[in-house]
Tab-separated table of C-alpha atoms and ligand atoms in Angstrom:
chain	number	residue	atom	x	y	z
T	17	UNK	CA	0.000	0.000	0.000
T	18	UNK	CA	1.216	3.430	-0.892
T	19	UNK	CA	2.425	5.436	2.088
T	20	UNK	CA	1.738	8.997	3.058
T	21	UNK	CA	4.560	11.171	1.634
T	22	UNK	CA	3.909	13.643	4.470
T	23	UNK	CA	3.780	11.055	7.257
T	24	UNK	CA	6.571	12.772	9.220
T	25	UNK	CA	4.654	16.045	9.399
T	26	UNK	CA	1.457	14.249	10.423
T	27	UNK	CA	3.332	12.293	13.131
T	28	UNK	CA	4.910	15.489	14.454
T	29	UNK	CA	1.512	17.151	14.677
T	30	UNK	CA	0.053	14.130	16.487
T	31	UNK	CA	2.914	14.210	19.018
T	32	UNK	CA	2.532	17.954	19.478
T	33	UNK	CA	-1.224	17.536	20.054
T	34	UNK	CA	-0.514	14.876	22.690
T	35	UNK	CA	2.030	17.142	24.426
T	36	UNK	CA	-0.549	19.906	24.540
T	37	UNK	CA	-3.040	17.441	26.045
T	38	UNK	CA	-5.469	17.768	23.163
T	39	UNK	CA	-7.944	14.887	22.814
T	40	UNK	CA	-8.491	15.639	19.148
T	41	UNK	CA	-7.594	18.076	16.389
T	42	UNK	CA	-9.824	18.963	13.436
T	43	UNK	CA	-8.197	20.358	10.293
T	44	UNK	CA	-10.289	21.985	7.556
T	45	UNK	CA	-7.837	24.212	5.654
T	46	UNK	CA	-7.210	22.920	2.142
T	47	UNK	CA	-3.464	23.609	2.157
T	48	UNK	CA	-3.137	22.200	5.686
T	49	UNK	CA	-4.916	18.982	4.691
T	50	UNK	CA	-2.725	18.745	1.621
T	51	UNK	CA	0.472	19.290	3.586
T	52	UNK	CA	-0.471	16.494	6.017
T	53	UNK	CA	-1.900	13.912	3.614
T	54	UNK	CA	-1.238	14.885	-0.006
T	55	UNK	CA	-5.018	15.011	-0.560
T	56	UNK	CA	-6.425	18.004	-2.469
T	57	UNK	CA	-9.930	18.657	-1.188
T	58	UNK	CA	-11.771	21.864	-0.379
T	59	UNK	CA	-14.529	20.202	1.627
T	60	UNK	CA	-12.993	17.846	4.116
T	61	UNK	CA	-12.269	17.437	7.789
T	62	UNK	CA	-9.120	15.671	8.890
T	63	UNK	CA	-9.564	14.291	12.392
T	64	UNK	CA	-6.555	13.523	14.539
T	65	UNK	CA	-8.159	11.417	17.236
T	66	UNK	CA	-5.405	11.662	19.827
T	67	UNK	CA	-7.434	10.192	22.692
T	68	UNK	CA	-8.877	7.433	20.509
T	69	UNK	CA	-5.589	5.653	19.845
T	70	UNK	CA	-4.083	8.374	17.672
T	71	UNK	CA	-6.291	7.471	14.726
T	72	UNK	CA	-6.380	9.662	11.636
T	73	UNK	CA	-9.718	9.825	9.819
T	74	UNK	CA	-10.724	11.940	6.857
T	75	UNK	CA	-14.339	13.010	6.440
T	76	UNK	CA	-15.507	14.305	3.092
T	77	UNK	CA	-18.538	14.238	0.845
T	78	UNK	CA	-19.500	11.883	-1.960
T	79	UNK	CA	-17.691	13.896	-4.660
T	80	UNK	CA	-14.236	13.366	-3.224
T	81	UNK	CA	-14.299	9.831	-1.802
T	82	UNK	CA	-12.970	7.937	-4.874
T	83	UNK	CA	-10.179	10.516	-5.334
T	84	UNK	CA	-9.077	10.150	-1.719
T	85	UNK	CA	-9.064	6.351	-2.087
T	86	UNK	CA	-6.787	6.708	-5.103
T	87	UNK	CA	-4.444	9.430	-3.819
T	88	UNK	CA	-4.190	8.303	-0.201
T	89	UNK	CA	-5.033	4.597	0.025
T	90	UNK	CA	-3.492	4.554	3.520
T	91	UNK	CA	-6.048	7.074	4.821
T	92	UNK	CA	-9.271	6.008	6.539
T	93	UNK	CA	-12.104	7.858	4.741
T	94	UNK	CA	-15.676	8.391	5.915
T	95	UNK	CA	-18.335	9.848	3.666
T	96	UNK	CA	-20.582	12.550	5.100
T	97	UNK	CA	-24.175	12.686	3.897
T	98	UNK	CA	-25.736	15.847	2.509
T	99	UNK	CA	-27.064	18.147	5.209
T	100	UNK	CA	-24.891	16.630	7.913
T	101	UNK	CA	-22.084	18.902	9.076
T	102	UNK	CA	-18.659	17.505	9.932
T	103	UNK	CA	-19.281	18.410	13.578
T	104	UNK	CA	-22.589	16.492	13.570
T	105	UNK	CA	-20.828	13.522	12.158
T	106	UNK	CA	-18.038	13.607	14.737
T	107	UNK	CA	-20.557	13.800	17.576
T	108	UNK	CA	-22.517	10.889	16.186
T	109	UNK	CA	-19.340	8.855	16.186
T	110	UNK	CA	-18.864	9.547	19.863
T	111	UNK	CA	-16.027	12.051	19.582
T	112	UNK	CA	-16.232	14.029	22.857
T	113	UNK	CA	-13.000	15.969	23.290
T	114	UNK	CA	-12.366	17.940	26.466
T	115	UNK	CA	-9.655	19.833	24.661
T	116	UNK	CA	-10.069	20.226	20.909
T	117	UNK	CA	-7.449	21.689	18.574
T	118	UNK	CA	-8.792	23.760	15.681
T	119	UNK	CA	-7.611	26.305	13.110
T	120	UNK	CA	-8.537	29.910	13.865
T	121	UNK	CA	-8.570	30.458	10.089
T	122	UNK	CA	-11.882	28.581	9.685
T	123	UNK	CA	-15.025	30.505	8.806
T	124	UNK	CA	-17.100	32.058	11.589
T	125	UNK	CA	-19.951	29.741	10.560
T	126	UNK	CA	-17.815	26.676	11.115
T	127	UNK	CA	-16.479	28.046	14.377
T	128	UNK	CA	-20.029	28.579	15.666
T	129	UNK	CA	-20.910	25.032	14.648
T	130	UNK	CA	-17.845	23.803	16.537
T	131	UNK	CA	-18.961	25.713	19.652
T	132	UNK	CA	-22.520	24.418	19.332
T	133	UNK	CA	-21.621	20.759	18.867
T	134	UNK	CA	-18.847	20.712	21.451
T	135	UNK	CA	-20.089	23.201	24.054
T	136	UNK	CA	-17.998	21.746	26.861
T	137	UNK	CA	-14.737	21.436	24.916
T	138	UNK	CA	-11.912	23.901	25.443
T	139	UNK	CA	-11.002	25.041	21.935
T	140	UNK	CA	-7.260	25.383	21.406
T	141	UNK	CA	-5.977	27.233	18.360
T	142	UNK	CA	-3.358	25.186	16.483
T	143	UNK	CA	-3.253	27.393	13.395
T	144	UNK	CA	0.285	28.645	14.026
T	145	UNK	CA	1.497	25.099	14.684
T	146	UNK	CA	0.128	23.939	11.360
T	147	UNK	CA	1.670	26.903	9.545
T	148	UNK	CA	5.065	26.449	11.165
T	149	UNK	CA	5.077	22.728	10.319
T	150	UNK	CA	4.264	23.618	6.722
T	151	UNK	CA	7.032	26.242	6.627
T	152	UNK	CA	9.735	23.570	6.632
T	153	UNK	CA	9.403	21.730	3.363
T	154	UNK	CA	10.008	18.020	2.756
T	155	UNK	CA	12.674	16.980	0.240
T	156	UNK	CA	9.914	16.052	-2.170
T	157	UNK	CA	8.199	19.452	-1.767
T	158	UNK	CA	11.524	21.267	-2.274
T	159	UNK	CA	12.066	19.381	-5.538
T	160	UNK	CA	8.621	20.410	-6.749
T	161	UNK	CA	8.990	24.076	-5.773
T	162	UNK	CA	12.440	24.241	-7.395
T	163	UNK	CA	10.901	22.815	-10.587
T	164	UNK	CA	8.131	25.447	-10.457
T	165	UNK	CA	10.759	28.195	-10.020
T	166	UNK	CA	12.766	26.835	-12.974
T	167	UNK	CA	9.664	26.807	-15.138
T	168	UNK	CA	8.902	30.365	-14.009
T	169	UNK	CA	12.381	31.376	-15.268
T	170	UNK	CA	11.754	29.652	-18.574
T	171	UNK	CA	8.367	31.362	-18.998
T	172	UNK	CA	9.889	34.772	-18.261
T	173	UNK	CA	12.573	34.217	-20.862
T	174	UNK	CA	9.986	33.095	-23.450
T	175	UNK	CA	7.693	36.003	-22.587
T	176	UNK	CA	10.446	38.554	-23.117
T	177	UNK	CA	10.660	37.431	-26.770
T	178	UNK	CA	6.946	38.138	-27.255
T	179	UNK	CA	6.350	41.362	-25.368
T	180	UNK	CA	7.260	44.762	-26.739
T	181	UNK	CA	6.576	48.458	-26.201
T	182	UNK	CA	3.186	49.434	-27.590
T	183	UNK	CA	1.435	46.536	-25.843
T	184	UNK	CA	-0.905	47.176	-22.920
T	185	UNK	CA	-0.245	45.781	-19.469
T	186	UNK	CA	-3.224	43.454	-19.936
T	187	UNK	CA	-1.845	42.136	-23.242
T	188	UNK	CA	1.530	41.469	-21.610
T	189	UNK	CA	-0.231	39.753	-18.717
T	190	UNK	CA	-2.091	37.509	-21.197
T	191	UNK	CA	1.176	36.433	-22.851
T	192	UNK	CA	2.511	35.280	-19.472
T	193	UNK	CA	-0.774	33.692	-18.416
T	194	UNK	CA	-0.981	31.686	-21.659
T	195	UNK	CA	2.552	30.371	-21.222
T	196	UNK	CA	1.743	29.372	-17.635
T	197	UNK	CA	-1.348	27.473	-18.767
T	198	UNK	CA	0.497	25.829	-21.666
T	199	UNK	CA	3.579	24.771	-19.701
T	200	UNK	CA	2.432	24.585	-16.072
T	201	UNK	CA	-0.779	24.522	-14.073
T	202	UNK	CA	-1.548	28.233	-14.582
T	203	UNK	CA	-0.868	31.152	-12.298
T	204	UNK	CA	-0.065	30.840	-8.596
T	205	UNK	CA	-1.477	34.376	-8.297
T	206	UNK	CA	-2.658	36.988	-10.749
T	207	UNK	CA	0.396	38.152	-12.691
T	208	UNK	CA	1.319	41.750	-11.928
T	209	UNK	CA	2.441	43.860	-14.883
T	210	UNK	CA	3.300	47.532	-14.316
T	211	UNK	CA	4.335	49.894	-17.101
T	212	UNK	CA	6.319	52.981	-16.137
T	213	UNK	CA	5.129	54.811	-13.033
T	214	UNK	CA	2.417	52.204	-12.374
T	215	UNK	CA	5.162	50.173	-10.670
T	216	UNK	CA	4.902	52.586	-7.746
T	217	UNK	CA	1.764	50.609	-6.848
T	218	UNK	CA	3.132	47.399	-5.285
T	219	UNK	CA	0.174	45.275	-6.354
T	220	UNK	CA	-0.972	47.178	-9.420
T	221	UNK	CA	-3.746	45.431	-11.346
T	222	UNK	CA	-2.798	45.364	-15.055
T	223	UNK	CA	-4.982	47.701	-17.094
T	224	UNK	CA	-5.014	49.300	-20.536
T	225	UNK	CA	-1.885	51.385	-19.878
T	226	UNK	CA	0.399	51.101	-22.892
T	227	UNK	CA	4.023	50.246	-22.206
T	228	UNK	CA	5.951	53.061	-23.887
T	229	UNK	CA	9.349	52.665	-25.492
T	230	UNK	CA	12.130	53.503	-23.036
T	231	UNK	CA	9.843	53.081	-20.006
T	232	UNK	CA	10.586	50.456	-17.371
T	233	UNK	CA	8.361	47.407	-16.946
T	234	UNK	CA	7.887	45.481	-13.705
T	235	UNK	CA	6.544	41.919	-13.802
T	236	UNK	CA	5.746	39.893	-10.669
T	237	UNK	CA	4.877	36.346	-11.684
T	238	UNK	CA	4.596	32.808	-10.348
T	239	UNK	CA	3.618	29.660	-12.178
T	240	UNK	CA	1.880	26.859	-10.324
T	241	UNK	CA	3.198	23.366	-10.961
T	242	UNK	CA	2.198	20.057	-9.339
T	243	UNK	CA	0.258	21.857	-6.637
T	244	UNK	CA	3.018	24.226	-5.531
T	245	UNK	CA	3.698	27.883	-6.228
T	246	UNK	CA	6.651	29.941	-7.417
T	247	UNK	CA	7.195	33.690	-7.174
T	248	UNK	CA	9.616	36.107	-8.841
T	249	UNK	CA	9.746	39.793	-9.786
T	250	UNK	CA	11.859	41.113	-12.632
T	251	UNK	CA	12.157	44.528	-14.290
T	252	UNK	CA	12.953	45.608	-17.792
T	253	UNK	CA	14.974	48.674	-16.936
T	254	UNK	CA	14.246	52.218	-18.012
T	255	UNK	CA	16.485	53.678	-20.662
T	256	UNK	CA	18.458	56.776	-19.719
T	257	UNK	CA	16.658	57.553	-16.446
T	258	UNK	CA	19.210	58.540	-13.848
T	259	UNK	CA	16.935	58.278	-10.813
T	260	UNK	CA	15.589	54.903	-11.950
T	261	UNK	CA	19.112	53.569	-12.447
T	262	UNK	CA	20.091	54.750	-8.978
T	263	UNK	CA	17.030	53.179	-7.309
T	264	UNK	CA	17.467	49.956	-9.283
T	265	UNK	CA	21.038	49.669	-8.082
T	266	UNK	CA	20.036	50.191	-4.436
T	267	UNK	CA	17.243	47.599	-4.597
T	268	UNK	CA	19.537	45.100	-6.304
T	269	UNK	CA	22.205	45.591	-3.645
T	270	UNK	CA	19.566	45.086	-0.911
T	271	UNK	CA	18.364	41.899	-2.617
T	272	UNK	CA	21.919	40.574	-2.963
T	273	UNK	CA	22.883	41.499	0.591
T	274	UNK	CA	19.877	39.637	2.016
T	275	UNK	CA	20.671	36.578	-0.131
T	276	UNK	CA	24.274	36.635	1.097
T	277	UNK	CA	23.115	36.913	4.714
T	278	UNK	CA	20.283	34.350	4.770
T	279	UNK	CA	21.130	31.325	6.879
T	280	UNK	CA	19.503	29.001	9.385
T	281	UNK	CA	19.393	30.237	12.966
T	282	UNK	CA	18.946	33.904	12.110
T	283	UNK	CA	15.524	35.427	12.681
T	284	UNK	CA	13.310	36.422	9.776
T	285	UNK	CA	13.347	39.920	11.294
T	286	UNK	CA	17.149	40.065	11.127
T	287	UNK	CA	17.002	39.072	7.462
T	288	UNK	CA	14.519	41.858	6.766
T	289	UNK	CA	16.813	44.286	8.565
T	290	UNK	CA	19.777	43.480	6.281
T	291	UNK	CA	17.937	44.768	3.208
T	292	UNK	CA	16.069	47.525	5.045
T	293	UNK	CA	19.220	49.081	6.516
T	294	UNK	CA	20.785	49.353	3.094
T	295	UNK	CA	17.723	51.008	1.584
T	296	UNK	CA	17.359	53.317	4.588
T	297	UNK	CA	21.000	54.381	4.385
T	298	UNK	CA	20.509	55.254	0.738
T	299	UNK	CA	17.658	57.558	1.794
T	300	UNK	CA	14.709	55.475	0.601
T	301	UNK	CA	13.629	53.871	3.900
T	302	UNK	CA	10.086	55.256	3.758
T	303	UNK	CA	9.706	54.058	0.169
T	304	UNK	CA	10.136	50.406	1.252
T	305	UNK	CA	6.878	49.957	3.119
T	306	UNK	CA	6.354	46.196	2.922
T	307	UNK	CA	8.123	43.235	4.456
T	308	UNK	CA	11.159	41.676	2.804
T	309	UNK	CA	9.533	38.391	1.949
T	310	UNK	CA	7.250	35.467	2.675
T	311	UNK	CA	7.234	31.704	2.620
T	312	UNK	CA	5.996	29.947	-0.525
T	313	UNK	CA	4.567	26.455	-0.846
T	314	UNK	CA	1.099	25.085	-1.499
T	315	UNK	CA	-0.030	28.680	-1.062
T	316	UNK	CA	1.640	31.785	-2.386
T	317	UNK	CA	1.886	33.379	1.053
T	318	UNK	CA	3.033	31.034	3.785
T	319	UNK	CA	5.210	31.155	6.854
T	320	UNK	CA	7.771	32.388	7.613
T	321	UNK	CA	7.055	36.032	6.937
T	322	UNK	CA	10.324	37.993	6.751
T	323	UNK	CA	8.935	41.123	8.342
T	324	UNK	CA	10.481	43.714	10.651
T	325	UNK	CA	11.142	42.392	14.147
T	326	UNK	CA	9.892	38.870	13.367
T	327	UNK	CA	11.357	36.453	15.911
T	328	UNK	CA	10.749	33.398	13.728
T	329	UNK	CA	14.019	31.525	13.272
T	330	UNK	CA	14.959	30.503	9.763
T	331	UNK	CA	15.457	26.757	9.385
T	332	UNK	CA	16.966	24.590	6.664
T	333	UNK	CA	14.150	23.518	4.350
T	334	UNK	CA	12.229	26.775	4.511
T	335	UNK	CA	11.511	28.466	1.183
T	336	UNK	CA	11.139	32.246	1.268
T	337	UNK	CA	11.106	35.156	-1.129
T	338	UNK	CA	13.579	38.005	-0.882
T	339	UNK	CA	11.869	40.985	-2.435
T	340	UNK	CA	13.006	44.430	-1.409
T	341	UNK	CA	11.439	47.339	-3.284
T	342	UNK	CA	11.393	51.098	-3.539
T	343	UNK	CA	8.198	52.880	-4.588
T	344	UNK	CA	7.956	56.579	-5.383
T	345	UNK	CA	4.338	57.487	-6.035
T	346	UNK	CA	3.701	58.916	-9.495
T	347	UNK	CA	7.337	58.402	-10.494
T	348	UNK	CA	8.688	54.880	-10.361
T	349	UNK	CA	8.790	51.539	-8.625
T	350	UNK	CA	11.421	48.799	-8.476
T	351	UNK	CA	11.097	45.419	-6.783
T	352	UNK	CA	13.491	42.532	-7.271
T	353	UNK	CA	12.239	39.201	-5.988
T	354	UNK	CA	13.949	35.840	-5.779
T	355	UNK	CA	12.795	32.572	-4.304
T	356	UNK	CA	15.408	31.027	-2.003
T	357	UNK	CA	15.767	27.776	-0.112
T	358	UNK	CA	17.355	27.995	3.331
T	359	UNK	CA	20.052	25.315	3.490
T	360	UNK	CA	22.145	24.020	6.394
T	361	UNK	CA	24.859	26.597	5.649
T	362	UNK	CA	23.127	29.539	3.969
T	363	UNK	CA	20.668	29.684	1.133
T	364	UNK	CA	20.291	28.485	-2.419
T	365	UNK	CA	18.649	30.807	-4.924
T	366	UNK	CA	15.912	29.031	-6.896
T	367	UNK	CA	15.207	31.912	-9.305
T	368	UNK	CA	17.818	32.145	-12.031
T	369	UNK	CA	16.539	34.867	-14.354
T	370	UNK	CA	18.929	37.738	-15.016
T	371	UNK	CA	18.382	40.673	-12.650
F	415	ZN	ZN1	5.947	38.147	-6.244
F	416	ZN	ZN1	6.233	37.531	-3.233
């Protein structure tokens, strides 16, 4: 029988739940379920029955049962009937936890149902535990994310042959989107294309702005492949713009300094500070208003978040973006983003496109 590729993570969570004296944990988040079982399902409840002999049971509806049997033959699956909530079903099976672990990211509706069905249970939020377990990738996940990043590089290089001044941001976006659909599993997030001064908006939504000759172009893109995301930002530089060239150089130096500094044991906040100090010293501190980076995996934004003062320690196996930027409203914007893997000695850059 095929084994669970994420068995280690599931075992760790079960042990952690036992240490925290939880009788059971219920997991609903799609990416959390995927990271524990490999199953892709947006309507399921993964029960870790700690008190009941550390059983793992997956509840889902009719539509998903055959897929779960195929993808995770090792997993015990129970079908829920229409009109019966997961909480109803758990109660009917005699699950009566005194302390129940849950994700605070669930909907308010589900939370209220949880309270109603288990009125006596102490609800313990395990959201951060799930996110921190997901932050350290398995060897198999690293291989997949590296492949997604390599494909992202390839798509950017192909796109550059097709795009040219005179095209609108939307048209450029469509070129990239089509390549992502043709070669991967589509976009990990909506591709950002900013012509000229539009790049001063960090998350500009591509519109009918025409990319003029000589103007810079910023593209933030990530292809999805085999269920995982990639993320990279590149710029086609402005011609003969002194201020742009100066800002570009500062952002690039900040990006390179953070890459050189990234290593296990340092905090995510310290990594942010490496890039931020450099930008601040150059006089653009206020123009770098977002965090340095974020984890990437099944979702585009995961832990760890490399934000100011974050105490989260970087660990080998984490995959984070390093994306300093400088934004001057109405004038220009530069962001340079690479995806990096924290290794035992430093970091390995997974994005290889020319900066
Ligand atoms: Zn990005
Ligand atoms: Zn990013």
